[in-house]
XYZ file of C-alpha atoms in Angstrom:
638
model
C -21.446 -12.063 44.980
C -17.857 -12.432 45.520
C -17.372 -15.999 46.247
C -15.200 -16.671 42.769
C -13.084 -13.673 43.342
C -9.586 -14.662 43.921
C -7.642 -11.806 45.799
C -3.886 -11.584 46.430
C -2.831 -11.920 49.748
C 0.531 -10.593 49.514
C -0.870 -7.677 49.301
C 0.853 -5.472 52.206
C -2.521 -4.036 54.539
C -1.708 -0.986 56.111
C -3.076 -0.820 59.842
C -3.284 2.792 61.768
C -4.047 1.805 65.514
C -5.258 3.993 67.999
C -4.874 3.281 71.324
C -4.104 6.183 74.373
C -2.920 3.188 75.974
C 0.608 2.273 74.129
C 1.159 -1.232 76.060
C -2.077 -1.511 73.868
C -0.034 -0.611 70.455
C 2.792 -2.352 71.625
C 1.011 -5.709 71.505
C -0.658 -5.455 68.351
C 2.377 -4.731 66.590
C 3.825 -7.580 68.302
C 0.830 -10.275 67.551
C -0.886 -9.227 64.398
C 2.375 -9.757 62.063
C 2.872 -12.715 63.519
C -1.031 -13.481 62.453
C -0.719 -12.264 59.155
C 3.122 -11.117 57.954
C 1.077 -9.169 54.935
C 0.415 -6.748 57.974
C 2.361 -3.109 59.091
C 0.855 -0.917 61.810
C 1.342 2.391 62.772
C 0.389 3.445 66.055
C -1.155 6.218 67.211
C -1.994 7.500 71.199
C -3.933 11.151 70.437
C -7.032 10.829 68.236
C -6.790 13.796 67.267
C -4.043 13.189 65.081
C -5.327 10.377 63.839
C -7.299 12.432 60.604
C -3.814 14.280 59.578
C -2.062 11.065 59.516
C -4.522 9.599 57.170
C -4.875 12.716 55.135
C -0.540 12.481 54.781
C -0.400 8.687 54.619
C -2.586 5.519 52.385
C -3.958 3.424 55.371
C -5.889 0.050 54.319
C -7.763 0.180 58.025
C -8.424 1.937 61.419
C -8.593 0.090 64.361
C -9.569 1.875 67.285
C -10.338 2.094 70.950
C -13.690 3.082 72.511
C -12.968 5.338 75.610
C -10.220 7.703 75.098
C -9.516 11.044 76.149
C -10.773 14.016 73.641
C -12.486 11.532 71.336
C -13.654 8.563 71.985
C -14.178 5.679 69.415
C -17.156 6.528 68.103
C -16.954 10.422 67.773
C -13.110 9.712 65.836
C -15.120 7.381 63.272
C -17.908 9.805 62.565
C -15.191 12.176 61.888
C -13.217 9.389 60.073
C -16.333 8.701 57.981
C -17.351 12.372 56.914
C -13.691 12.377 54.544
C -12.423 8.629 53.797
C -13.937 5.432 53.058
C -12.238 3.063 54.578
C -13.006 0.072 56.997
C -12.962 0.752 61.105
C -12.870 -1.395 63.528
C -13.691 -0.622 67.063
C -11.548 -2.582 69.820
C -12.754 -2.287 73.091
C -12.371 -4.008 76.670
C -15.021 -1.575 78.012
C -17.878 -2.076 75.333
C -21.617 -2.784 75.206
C -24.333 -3.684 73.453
C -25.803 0.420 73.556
C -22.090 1.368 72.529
C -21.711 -1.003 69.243
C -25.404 -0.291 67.940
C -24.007 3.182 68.408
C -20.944 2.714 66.615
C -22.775 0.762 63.877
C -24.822 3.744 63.500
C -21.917 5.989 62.242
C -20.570 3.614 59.919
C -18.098 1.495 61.341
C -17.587 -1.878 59.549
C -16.946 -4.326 62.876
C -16.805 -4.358 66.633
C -14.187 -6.446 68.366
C -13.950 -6.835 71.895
C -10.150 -7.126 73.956
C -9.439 -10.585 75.817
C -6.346 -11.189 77.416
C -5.768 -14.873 75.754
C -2.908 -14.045 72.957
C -4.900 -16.267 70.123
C -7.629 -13.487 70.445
C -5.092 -11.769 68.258
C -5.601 -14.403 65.535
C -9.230 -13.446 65.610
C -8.688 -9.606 65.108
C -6.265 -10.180 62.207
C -9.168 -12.525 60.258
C -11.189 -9.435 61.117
C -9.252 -6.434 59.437
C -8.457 -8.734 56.180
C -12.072 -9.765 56.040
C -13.076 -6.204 56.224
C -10.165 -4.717 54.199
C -10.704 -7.295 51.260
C -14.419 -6.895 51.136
C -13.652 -3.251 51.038
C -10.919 -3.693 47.960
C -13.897 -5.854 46.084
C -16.317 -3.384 46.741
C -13.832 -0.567 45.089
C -13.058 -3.078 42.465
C -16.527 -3.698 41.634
C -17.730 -0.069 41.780
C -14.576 0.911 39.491
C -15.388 -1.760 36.835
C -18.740 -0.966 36.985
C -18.932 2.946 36.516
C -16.060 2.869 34.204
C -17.655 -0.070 31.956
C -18.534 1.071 28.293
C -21.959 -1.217 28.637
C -24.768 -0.125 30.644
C -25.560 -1.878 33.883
C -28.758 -1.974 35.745
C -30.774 -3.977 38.599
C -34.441 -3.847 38.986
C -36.271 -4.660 41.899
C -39.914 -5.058 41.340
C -39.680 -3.697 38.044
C -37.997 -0.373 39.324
C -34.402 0.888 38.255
C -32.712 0.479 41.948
C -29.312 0.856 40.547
C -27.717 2.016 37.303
C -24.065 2.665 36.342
C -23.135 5.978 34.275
C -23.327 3.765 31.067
C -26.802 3.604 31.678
C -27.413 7.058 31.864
C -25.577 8.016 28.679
C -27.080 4.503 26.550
C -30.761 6.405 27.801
C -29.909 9.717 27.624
C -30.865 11.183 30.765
C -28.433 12.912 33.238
C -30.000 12.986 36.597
C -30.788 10.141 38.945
C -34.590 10.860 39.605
C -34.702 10.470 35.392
C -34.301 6.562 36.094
C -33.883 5.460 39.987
C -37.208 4.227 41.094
C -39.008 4.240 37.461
C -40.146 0.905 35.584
C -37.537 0.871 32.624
C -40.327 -0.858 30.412
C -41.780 2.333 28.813
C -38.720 3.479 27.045
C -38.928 0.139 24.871
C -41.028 0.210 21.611
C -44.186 -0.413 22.039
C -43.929 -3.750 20.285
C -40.618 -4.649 22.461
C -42.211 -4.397 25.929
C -44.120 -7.785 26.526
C -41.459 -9.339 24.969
C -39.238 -7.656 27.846
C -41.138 -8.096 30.533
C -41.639 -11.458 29.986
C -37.858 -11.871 29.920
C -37.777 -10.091 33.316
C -40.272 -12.659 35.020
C -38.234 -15.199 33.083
C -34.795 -14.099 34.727
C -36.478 -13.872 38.325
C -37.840 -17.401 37.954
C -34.457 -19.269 36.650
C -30.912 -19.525 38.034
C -29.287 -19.171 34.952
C -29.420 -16.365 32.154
C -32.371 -16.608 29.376
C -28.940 -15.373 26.850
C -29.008 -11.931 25.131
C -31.544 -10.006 23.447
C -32.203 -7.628 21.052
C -34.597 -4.616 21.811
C -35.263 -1.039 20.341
C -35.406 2.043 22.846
C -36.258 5.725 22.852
C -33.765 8.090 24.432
C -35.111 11.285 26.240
C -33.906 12.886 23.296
C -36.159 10.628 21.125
C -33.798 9.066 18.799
C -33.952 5.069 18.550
C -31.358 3.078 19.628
C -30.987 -0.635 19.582
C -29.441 -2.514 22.019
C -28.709 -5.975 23.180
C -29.609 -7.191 26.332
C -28.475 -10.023 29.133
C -30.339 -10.350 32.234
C -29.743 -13.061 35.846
C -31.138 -12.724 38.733
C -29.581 -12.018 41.739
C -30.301 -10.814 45.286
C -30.749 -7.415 46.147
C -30.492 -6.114 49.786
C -32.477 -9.160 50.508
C -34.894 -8.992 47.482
C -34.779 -10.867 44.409
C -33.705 -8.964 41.378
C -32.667 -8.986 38.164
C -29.082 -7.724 37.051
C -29.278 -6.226 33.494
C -26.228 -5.296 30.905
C -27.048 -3.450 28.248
C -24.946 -2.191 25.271
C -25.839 -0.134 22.277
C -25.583 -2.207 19.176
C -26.682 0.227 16.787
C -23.650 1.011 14.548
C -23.088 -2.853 14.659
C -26.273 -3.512 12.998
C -25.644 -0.720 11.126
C -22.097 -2.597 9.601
C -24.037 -6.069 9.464
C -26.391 -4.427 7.054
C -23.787 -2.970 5.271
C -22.042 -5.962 4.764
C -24.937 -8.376 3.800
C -26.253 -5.193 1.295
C -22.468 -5.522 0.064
C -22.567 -9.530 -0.386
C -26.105 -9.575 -1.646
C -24.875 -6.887 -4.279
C -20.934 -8.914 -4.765
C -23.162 -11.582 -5.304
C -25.832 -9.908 -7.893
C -22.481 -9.000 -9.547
C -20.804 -12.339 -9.936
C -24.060 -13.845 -11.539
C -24.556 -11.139 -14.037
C -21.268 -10.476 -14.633
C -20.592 -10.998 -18.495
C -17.258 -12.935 -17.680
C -17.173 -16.246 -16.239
C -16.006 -16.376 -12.752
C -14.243 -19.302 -10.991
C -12.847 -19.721 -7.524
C -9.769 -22.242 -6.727
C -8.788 -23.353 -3.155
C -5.071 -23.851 -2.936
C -5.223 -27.686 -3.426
C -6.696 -27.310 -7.276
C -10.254 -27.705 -6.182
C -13.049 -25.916 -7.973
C -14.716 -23.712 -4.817
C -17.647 -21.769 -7.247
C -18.518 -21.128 -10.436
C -20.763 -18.195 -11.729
C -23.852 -18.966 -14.459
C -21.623 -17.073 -17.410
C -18.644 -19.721 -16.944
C -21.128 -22.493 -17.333
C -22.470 -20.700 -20.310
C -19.024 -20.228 -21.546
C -17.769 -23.814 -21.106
C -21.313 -25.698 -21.240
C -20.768 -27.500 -17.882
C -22.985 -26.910 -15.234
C -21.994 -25.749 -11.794
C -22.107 -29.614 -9.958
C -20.444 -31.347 -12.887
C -17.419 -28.781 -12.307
C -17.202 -27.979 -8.504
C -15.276 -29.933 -6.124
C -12.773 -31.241 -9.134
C -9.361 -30.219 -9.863
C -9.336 -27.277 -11.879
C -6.858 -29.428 -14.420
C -9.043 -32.810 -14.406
C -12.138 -31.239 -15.170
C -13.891 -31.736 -18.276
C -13.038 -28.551 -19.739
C -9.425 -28.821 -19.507
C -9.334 -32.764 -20.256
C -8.275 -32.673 -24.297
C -6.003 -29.761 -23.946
C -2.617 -30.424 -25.377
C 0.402 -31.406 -23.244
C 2.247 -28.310 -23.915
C -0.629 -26.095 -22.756
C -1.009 -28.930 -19.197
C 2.419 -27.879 -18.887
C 1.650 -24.260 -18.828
C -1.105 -24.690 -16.208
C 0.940 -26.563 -14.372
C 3.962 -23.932 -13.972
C 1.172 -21.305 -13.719
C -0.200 -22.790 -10.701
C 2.845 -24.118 -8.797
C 3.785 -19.940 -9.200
C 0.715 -19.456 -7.711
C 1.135 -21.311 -5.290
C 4.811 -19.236 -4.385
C 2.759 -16.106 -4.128
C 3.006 -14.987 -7.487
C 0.207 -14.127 -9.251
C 1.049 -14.761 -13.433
C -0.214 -11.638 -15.256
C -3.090 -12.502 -17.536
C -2.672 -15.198 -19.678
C -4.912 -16.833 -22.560
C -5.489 -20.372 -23.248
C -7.433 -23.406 -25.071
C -10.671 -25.046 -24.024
C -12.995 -27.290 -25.351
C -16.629 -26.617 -24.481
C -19.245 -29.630 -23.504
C -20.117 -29.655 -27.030
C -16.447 -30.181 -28.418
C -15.878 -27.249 -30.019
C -12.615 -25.606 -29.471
C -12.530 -22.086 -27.981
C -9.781 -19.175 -27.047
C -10.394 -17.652 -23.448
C -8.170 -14.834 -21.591
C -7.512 -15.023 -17.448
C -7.056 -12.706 -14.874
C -6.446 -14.446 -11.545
C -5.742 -12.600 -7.890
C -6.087 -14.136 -4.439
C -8.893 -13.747 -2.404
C -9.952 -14.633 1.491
C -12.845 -16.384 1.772
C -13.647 -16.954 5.522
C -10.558 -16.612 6.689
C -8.831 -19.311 4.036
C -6.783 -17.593 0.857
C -8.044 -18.747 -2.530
C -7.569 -17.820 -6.142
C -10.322 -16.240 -8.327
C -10.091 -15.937 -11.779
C -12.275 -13.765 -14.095
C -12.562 -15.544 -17.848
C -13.465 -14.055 -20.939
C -14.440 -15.692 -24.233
C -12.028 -14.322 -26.940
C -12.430 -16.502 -29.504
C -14.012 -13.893 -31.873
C -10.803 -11.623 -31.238
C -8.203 -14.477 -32.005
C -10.235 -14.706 -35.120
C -9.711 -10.907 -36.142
C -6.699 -10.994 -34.898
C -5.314 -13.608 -37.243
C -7.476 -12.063 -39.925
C -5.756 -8.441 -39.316
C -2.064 -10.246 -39.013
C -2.512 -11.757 -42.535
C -3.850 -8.309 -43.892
C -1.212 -6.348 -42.114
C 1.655 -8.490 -43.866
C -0.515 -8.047 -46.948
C -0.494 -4.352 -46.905
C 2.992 -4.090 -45.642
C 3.985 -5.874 -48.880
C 1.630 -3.148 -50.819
C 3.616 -0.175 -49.059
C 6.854 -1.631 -50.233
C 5.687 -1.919 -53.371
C 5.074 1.554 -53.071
C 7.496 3.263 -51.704
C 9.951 1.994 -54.212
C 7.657 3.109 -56.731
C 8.145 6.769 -55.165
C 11.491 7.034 -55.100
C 11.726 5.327 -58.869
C 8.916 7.836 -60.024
C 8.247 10.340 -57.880
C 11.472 12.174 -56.971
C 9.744 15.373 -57.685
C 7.386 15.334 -54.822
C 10.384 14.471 -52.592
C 12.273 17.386 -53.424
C 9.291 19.462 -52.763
C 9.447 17.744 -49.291
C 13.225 18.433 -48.805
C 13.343 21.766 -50.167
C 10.421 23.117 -47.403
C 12.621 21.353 -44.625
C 15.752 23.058 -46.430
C 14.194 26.527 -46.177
C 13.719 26.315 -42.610
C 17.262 25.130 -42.001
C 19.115 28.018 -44.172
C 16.848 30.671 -42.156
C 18.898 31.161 -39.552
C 22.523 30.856 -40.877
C 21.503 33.557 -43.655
C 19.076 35.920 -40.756
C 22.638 35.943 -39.314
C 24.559 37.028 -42.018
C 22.332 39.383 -42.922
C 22.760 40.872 -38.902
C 26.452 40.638 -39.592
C 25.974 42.519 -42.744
C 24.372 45.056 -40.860
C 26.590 45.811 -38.214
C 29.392 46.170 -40.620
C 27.689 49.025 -42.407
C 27.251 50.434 -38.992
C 30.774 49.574 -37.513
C 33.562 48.767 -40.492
C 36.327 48.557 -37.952
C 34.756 45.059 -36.844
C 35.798 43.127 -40.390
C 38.579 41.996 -38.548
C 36.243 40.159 -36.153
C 32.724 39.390 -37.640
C 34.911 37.839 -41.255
C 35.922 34.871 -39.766
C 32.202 34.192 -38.101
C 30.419 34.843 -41.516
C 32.946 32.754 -43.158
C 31.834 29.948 -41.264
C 27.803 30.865 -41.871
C 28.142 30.994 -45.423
C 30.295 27.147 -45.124
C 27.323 25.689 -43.011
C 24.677 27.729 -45.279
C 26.723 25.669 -48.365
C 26.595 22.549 -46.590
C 23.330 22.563 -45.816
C 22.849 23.114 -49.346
C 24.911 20.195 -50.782
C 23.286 17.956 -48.149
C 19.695 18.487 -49.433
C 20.946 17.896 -53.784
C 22.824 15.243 -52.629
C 18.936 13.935 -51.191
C 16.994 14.816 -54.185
C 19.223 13.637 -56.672
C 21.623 10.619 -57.158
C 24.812 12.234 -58.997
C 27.487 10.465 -59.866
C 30.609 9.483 -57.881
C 33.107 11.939 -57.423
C 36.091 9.720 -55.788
C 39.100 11.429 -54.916
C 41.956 10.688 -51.690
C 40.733 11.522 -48.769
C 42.549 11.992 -45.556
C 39.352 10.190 -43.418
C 40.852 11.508 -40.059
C 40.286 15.169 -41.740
C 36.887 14.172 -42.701
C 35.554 12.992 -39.843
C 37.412 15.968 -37.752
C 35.657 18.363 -40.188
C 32.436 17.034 -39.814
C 32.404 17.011 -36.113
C 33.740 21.551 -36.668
C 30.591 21.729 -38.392
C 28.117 20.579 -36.006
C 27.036 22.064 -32.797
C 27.435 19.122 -30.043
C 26.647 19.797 -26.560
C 29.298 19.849 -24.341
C 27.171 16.970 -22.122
C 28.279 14.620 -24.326
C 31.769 13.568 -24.740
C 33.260 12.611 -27.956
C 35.868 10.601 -28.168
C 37.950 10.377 -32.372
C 40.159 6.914 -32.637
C 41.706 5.966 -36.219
C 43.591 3.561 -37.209
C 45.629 4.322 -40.526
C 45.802 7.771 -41.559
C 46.586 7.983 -45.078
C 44.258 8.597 -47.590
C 41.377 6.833 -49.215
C 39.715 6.904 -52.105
C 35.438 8.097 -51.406
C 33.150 10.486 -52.284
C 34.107 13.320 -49.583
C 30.777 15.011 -50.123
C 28.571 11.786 -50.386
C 30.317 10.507 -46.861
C 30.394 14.184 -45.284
C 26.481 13.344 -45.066
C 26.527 10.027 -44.439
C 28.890 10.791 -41.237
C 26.479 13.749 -40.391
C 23.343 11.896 -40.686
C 25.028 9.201 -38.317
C 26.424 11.656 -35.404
C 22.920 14.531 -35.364
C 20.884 10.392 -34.632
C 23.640 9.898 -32.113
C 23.571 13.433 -30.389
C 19.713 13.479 -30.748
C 19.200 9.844 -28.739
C 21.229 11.299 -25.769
C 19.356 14.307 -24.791
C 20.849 14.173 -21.002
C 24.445 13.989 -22.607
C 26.340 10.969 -22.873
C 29.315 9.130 -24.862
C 29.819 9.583 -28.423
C 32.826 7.422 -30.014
C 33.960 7.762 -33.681
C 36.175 4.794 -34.441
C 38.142 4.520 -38.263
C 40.046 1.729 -39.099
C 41.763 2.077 -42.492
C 44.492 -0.308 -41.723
C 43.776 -3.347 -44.323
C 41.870 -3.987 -47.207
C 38.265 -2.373 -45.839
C 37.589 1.179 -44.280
C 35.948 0.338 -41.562
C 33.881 3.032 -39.768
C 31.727 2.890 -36.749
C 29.557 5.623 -34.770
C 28.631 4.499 -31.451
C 26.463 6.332 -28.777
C 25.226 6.191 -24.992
C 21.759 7.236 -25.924
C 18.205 5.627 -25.537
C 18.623 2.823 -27.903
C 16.087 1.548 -30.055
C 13.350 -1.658 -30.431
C 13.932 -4.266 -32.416
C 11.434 -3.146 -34.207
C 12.402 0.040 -35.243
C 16.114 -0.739 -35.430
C 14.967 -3.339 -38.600
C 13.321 -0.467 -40.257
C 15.305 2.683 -39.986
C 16.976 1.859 -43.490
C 13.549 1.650 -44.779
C 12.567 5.158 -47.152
C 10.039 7.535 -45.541
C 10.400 5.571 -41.617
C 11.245 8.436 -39.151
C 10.575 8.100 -35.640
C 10.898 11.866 -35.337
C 7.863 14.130 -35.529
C 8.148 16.090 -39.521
C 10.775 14.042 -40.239
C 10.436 12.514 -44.108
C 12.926 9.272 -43.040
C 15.238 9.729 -46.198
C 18.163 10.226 -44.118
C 19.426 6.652 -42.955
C 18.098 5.341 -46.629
C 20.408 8.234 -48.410
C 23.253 6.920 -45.846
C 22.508 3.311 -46.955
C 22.541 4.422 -51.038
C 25.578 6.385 -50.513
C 27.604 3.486 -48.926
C 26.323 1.183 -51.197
C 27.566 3.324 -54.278
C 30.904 2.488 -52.629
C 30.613 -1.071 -52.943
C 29.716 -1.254 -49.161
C 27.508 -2.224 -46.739
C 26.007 -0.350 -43.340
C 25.186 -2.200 -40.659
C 22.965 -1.315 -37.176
C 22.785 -2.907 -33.548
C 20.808 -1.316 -30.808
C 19.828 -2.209 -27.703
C 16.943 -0.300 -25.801
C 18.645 2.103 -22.555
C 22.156 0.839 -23.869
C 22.740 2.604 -26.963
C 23.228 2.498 -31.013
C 26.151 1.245 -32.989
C 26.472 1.947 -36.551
C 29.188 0.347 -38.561
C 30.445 1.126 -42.403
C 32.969 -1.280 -44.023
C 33.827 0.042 -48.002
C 36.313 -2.080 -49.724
C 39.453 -0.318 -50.404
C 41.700 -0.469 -53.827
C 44.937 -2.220 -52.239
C 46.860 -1.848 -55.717
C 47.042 1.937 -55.323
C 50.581 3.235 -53.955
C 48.837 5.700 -51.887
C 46.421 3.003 -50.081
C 49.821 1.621 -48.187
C 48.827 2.824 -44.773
C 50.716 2.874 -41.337
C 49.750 0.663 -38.810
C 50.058 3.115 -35.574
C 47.011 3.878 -33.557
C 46.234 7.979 -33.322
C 43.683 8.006 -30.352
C 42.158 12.131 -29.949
C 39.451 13.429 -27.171
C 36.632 16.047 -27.853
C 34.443 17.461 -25.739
């Protein structure tokens, strides 16, 4: 059984020898190293001591004397025996044949007798490693075996002669007279026991293994369990046997199931799916197809599978442009990255022309990575979609139309817009001069202090005022010199900025110019409330004025959130508000009023980056006060 077993024999074998002789001791520890240099021996004279020693000290092997006084031989290795396994040899010059059946008796593993020729000590150093090896193997094999997860049996005559704990747990019994001694047969299924006893007779009759097996068992407990099975026969004390291991492959039948239940229903999937399905190895090649992308293209599965997904029939009239496109799509691929889903021209069997839309991932199919790609027919959708385009520009055109025919006709209904708005805006100005009011009555000696503050209420409750006429109606000019570094300072007094955003003032040419004050007093507050409002978590706010040549040149830049491209083209645009009750007159009224100037407004946005708005209004260079200085004023707000 242990002929294939290497062992290590550098392995240091520790030797207790007891001897009341010590000439005895002496020449052991002389010879046996030079035998075997793996060897180190402690002698001992008194027997007696010979158990504390081995209770204190590891010791591989006792070798011992026969006749000594107190104990002899055999009485130390009967008391050896009743606390340590390990191997004893007696060595003897005064021994018999009565003496080693005696010693044999009490479990001693050899019986050596002394000879005065010095090679004898070659003999007795074979004898303790044979012994001590045998006895490592038989501690490796019992630890291996009762710590083994899989059950291990051997049957003699069809009885259990030997079974490891594994056994007892895989069977669910606990003690020994559940299984020693019984025939193992009747805890198989009914319909598994011929077939197991037949591989029984089968093992006892070969030398080599009939392979596993697969039966079903009933525990004490009575739950099935099935297990797989490997018998050989071996000998047994003599006997033929049969060695058994047995493992418990329940939950891995259990997971087998699963996973075919899983690929029959992946596969149910794929065929029914209402998209057409294809799989790609790496090299191009056309691994599967499901039936809906042979429906979809008209090609069945073998005229498709095998080819290169970019020779194949499908793919062979598509333009260069859209090869290209496959082309890059599949060399990104082929870096790892997966293209996000992309549509594309095919032409079916027939030669019709159709519009289809990919998703593609990667997928491991035993072990090797390939692409799948789920295709849907969208022909029908392109078609709407085109449809829908050409009807959106349609009615765009028809909203133009009438919008201008609102603001042409039907300024009434505006005003009835602006004036709601305006009555929620003059609430709280005049609620708080009405408080102020109120506390005067109560407290005169506070004029002093509340007139300035109501002052400014009833200027914002004014402004607020000429803001909304100057939306309902168009009046005329009313151009007088304006100092525009008052203006715009004015402007910013009248509006309530948070102090996260920082406002920066820089002009260029303070003298006066000739504008509408009130008309631009809007525009400029229109402009910095859309500025303030796109920076909510505070920001930069720079007013720039450049009055230096023959334009004013304004511009209103901000920090804020920026706009699309497609809402910066239409924010000039009457009624387009991106805010929620807003009636989007306010950038049109800013656009009419510089316009009325002779000038133009311009926008650039960029989206996380911020809004610049610029204003250029030609300037009268033949007036004496239009002669402006040329040094820069730079001021700071915050």
């Amino acid at each position: 059984m242990f002929k294939n077993v290497v062992v290590d024999q550098t392995d240091v074998i520790r030797i207790i020898h007891v001897d009341d002789d010590s000439s005895q001791g002496d020449f052991l520890n002389y010879f046996l190293p030079v035998s075997d240099g793996t060897f180190t021996i402690r002698a001992v004279s008194n027997p007696s001591k010979v158990l504390d020693e081995l209770r204190t000290n590891r010791y591989d092997c006792v070798v011992t004397d026969y006749q000594m006084p107190e104990l002899n031989g055999i009485e130390l290795a009967a008391l050896i025996r009743k606390e340590f396994d390990i191997p004893i040899i007696i060595y003897t010059g005064q021994g018999s044949e009565e003496v080693a059946e005696a010693a044999f008796s009490v479990g001693i593993d050899d019986y050596l007798r002394k000879e005065m020729d010095p090679s004898h000590y070659q003999v007795l150093a074979k004898r303790i490693r044979s012994v001590v090896e045998k006895k490592r193997l038989d501690n490796l094999y019992r630890t291996v075996i009762e710590q083994s997860r899989d059950a291990f049996t051997i049957l003699v005559d069809q009885k259990v002669v030997f079974a490891n704990k594994a056994t007892f747990d895989l069977v669910g019994v606990k003690n020994s007279e559940d299984l020693l001694g019984k025939n193992p047969f009747p805890i198989l299924l009914t319909d598994n026991r011929k077939k197991a006893e037949r591989r029984y007779h089968e093992a006892l009759k070969q030398n080599s293994s009939p392979g596993f097996n697969e039966y079903k068992i009933r525990r004490k407990d009575g739950k099935e369990v099935s297990i797989e099975v490997s018998t050989s026969p071996v000998s047994y004390n003599g006997k033929p046997a049969v060695i058994c291991f047995a493992r418990d492959i329940t939950e891995k039948l259990r997971l087998e199931a699963e996973k075919q239940e899983t690929q029959d229903r992946l596969k149910a999937l794929v065929e029914t799916a209402p998209d057409g399905i294809v799989t790609v190895d790496l090299l191009g090649k056309i691994t599967s197809v499901n039936k809906m992308f042979s429906e979809l293209t008209g090609f069945k599965g073998e005229e498709i599978l095998g080819e290169n997904f970019l020779k194949i029939k499908t793919m062979q009239r598509a333009g260069v442009d859209e090869l290209k496109n496959y082309l890059k799509m599949f060399s990104r691929v082929l870096r790892g990255q997966l293209p996000p889903p992309f549509e594309f021209k095919y032409q079916r069997k027939d030669g019709s022309l159709g519009w289809a839309e990919a998703h593609a991932g990667f997928i491991n199919i035993q072990g090797k990575k390939e692409i799948l790609a789920i295709v849907r027919e969208v022909s029908e959708r392109k078609r709407i979609e085109a449809e829908m385009e050409e009807y959106s520009k349609h009615l765009e055109g028809l909203m133009m139309q009438r919008s201008q025919n609102i603001i042409n006709n039907d300024e009434q209904k505006v005003s009835d817009q602006i004036i709601s708005i305006l009555s929620e805006e003059l609430n709280n100005p005049l609620n708080d001069l009405k408080e102020f009011m109120s506390m005067l009555q109560k407290s005169p000696e506070m004029v002093s202090e509340l007139l300035p503050v109501m002052k400014t209420h009833v200027d914002k409750s004014l402004y607020i005022l000429e803001k909304a006429l100057s939306r309902v109606k168009d009046p005329y000019m009313s151009l007088t010199r304006v100092s525009i570094k008052e203006l715009i300072q004015g402007t910013l007094e009248l509006l309530d900025i948070p102090n996260t955003i920082k406002v920066t003032t820089k002009y260029r040419g303070e003298g006066p110019v000739i504008i509408d004050r009130s008309k631009m007093r809007c525009v400029l507050e229109n402009l910095i409330n859309n500025a303030v409002e796109a920076m909510p978590n505070g920001g930069r706010l720079l007013l720039s004025a450049n009055a230096s040549g023959n334009d004013l040149t304004i511009k209103v830049v901000d920090t804020g959130t920026g706009m699309k491209p497609d809402v910066s083209r239409k924010i000039f645009q009457p009624f387009f508000s991106t805010k929620n009750g807003g009636i989007g007159l306010g950038l049109y009224y800013c656009k009419k009023a510089v316009e009325k100037h002779g000038g133009n407004i311009e926008v650039t946005s960029k989206e996380d980056f911020g809004t610049s708005v610029t204003i250029r209004i030609p300037l009268n260079a033949a007036d004496p006060l239009l002669q402006y200085s040329n040094i820069d004023v730079i001021t700071n707000r915050q």
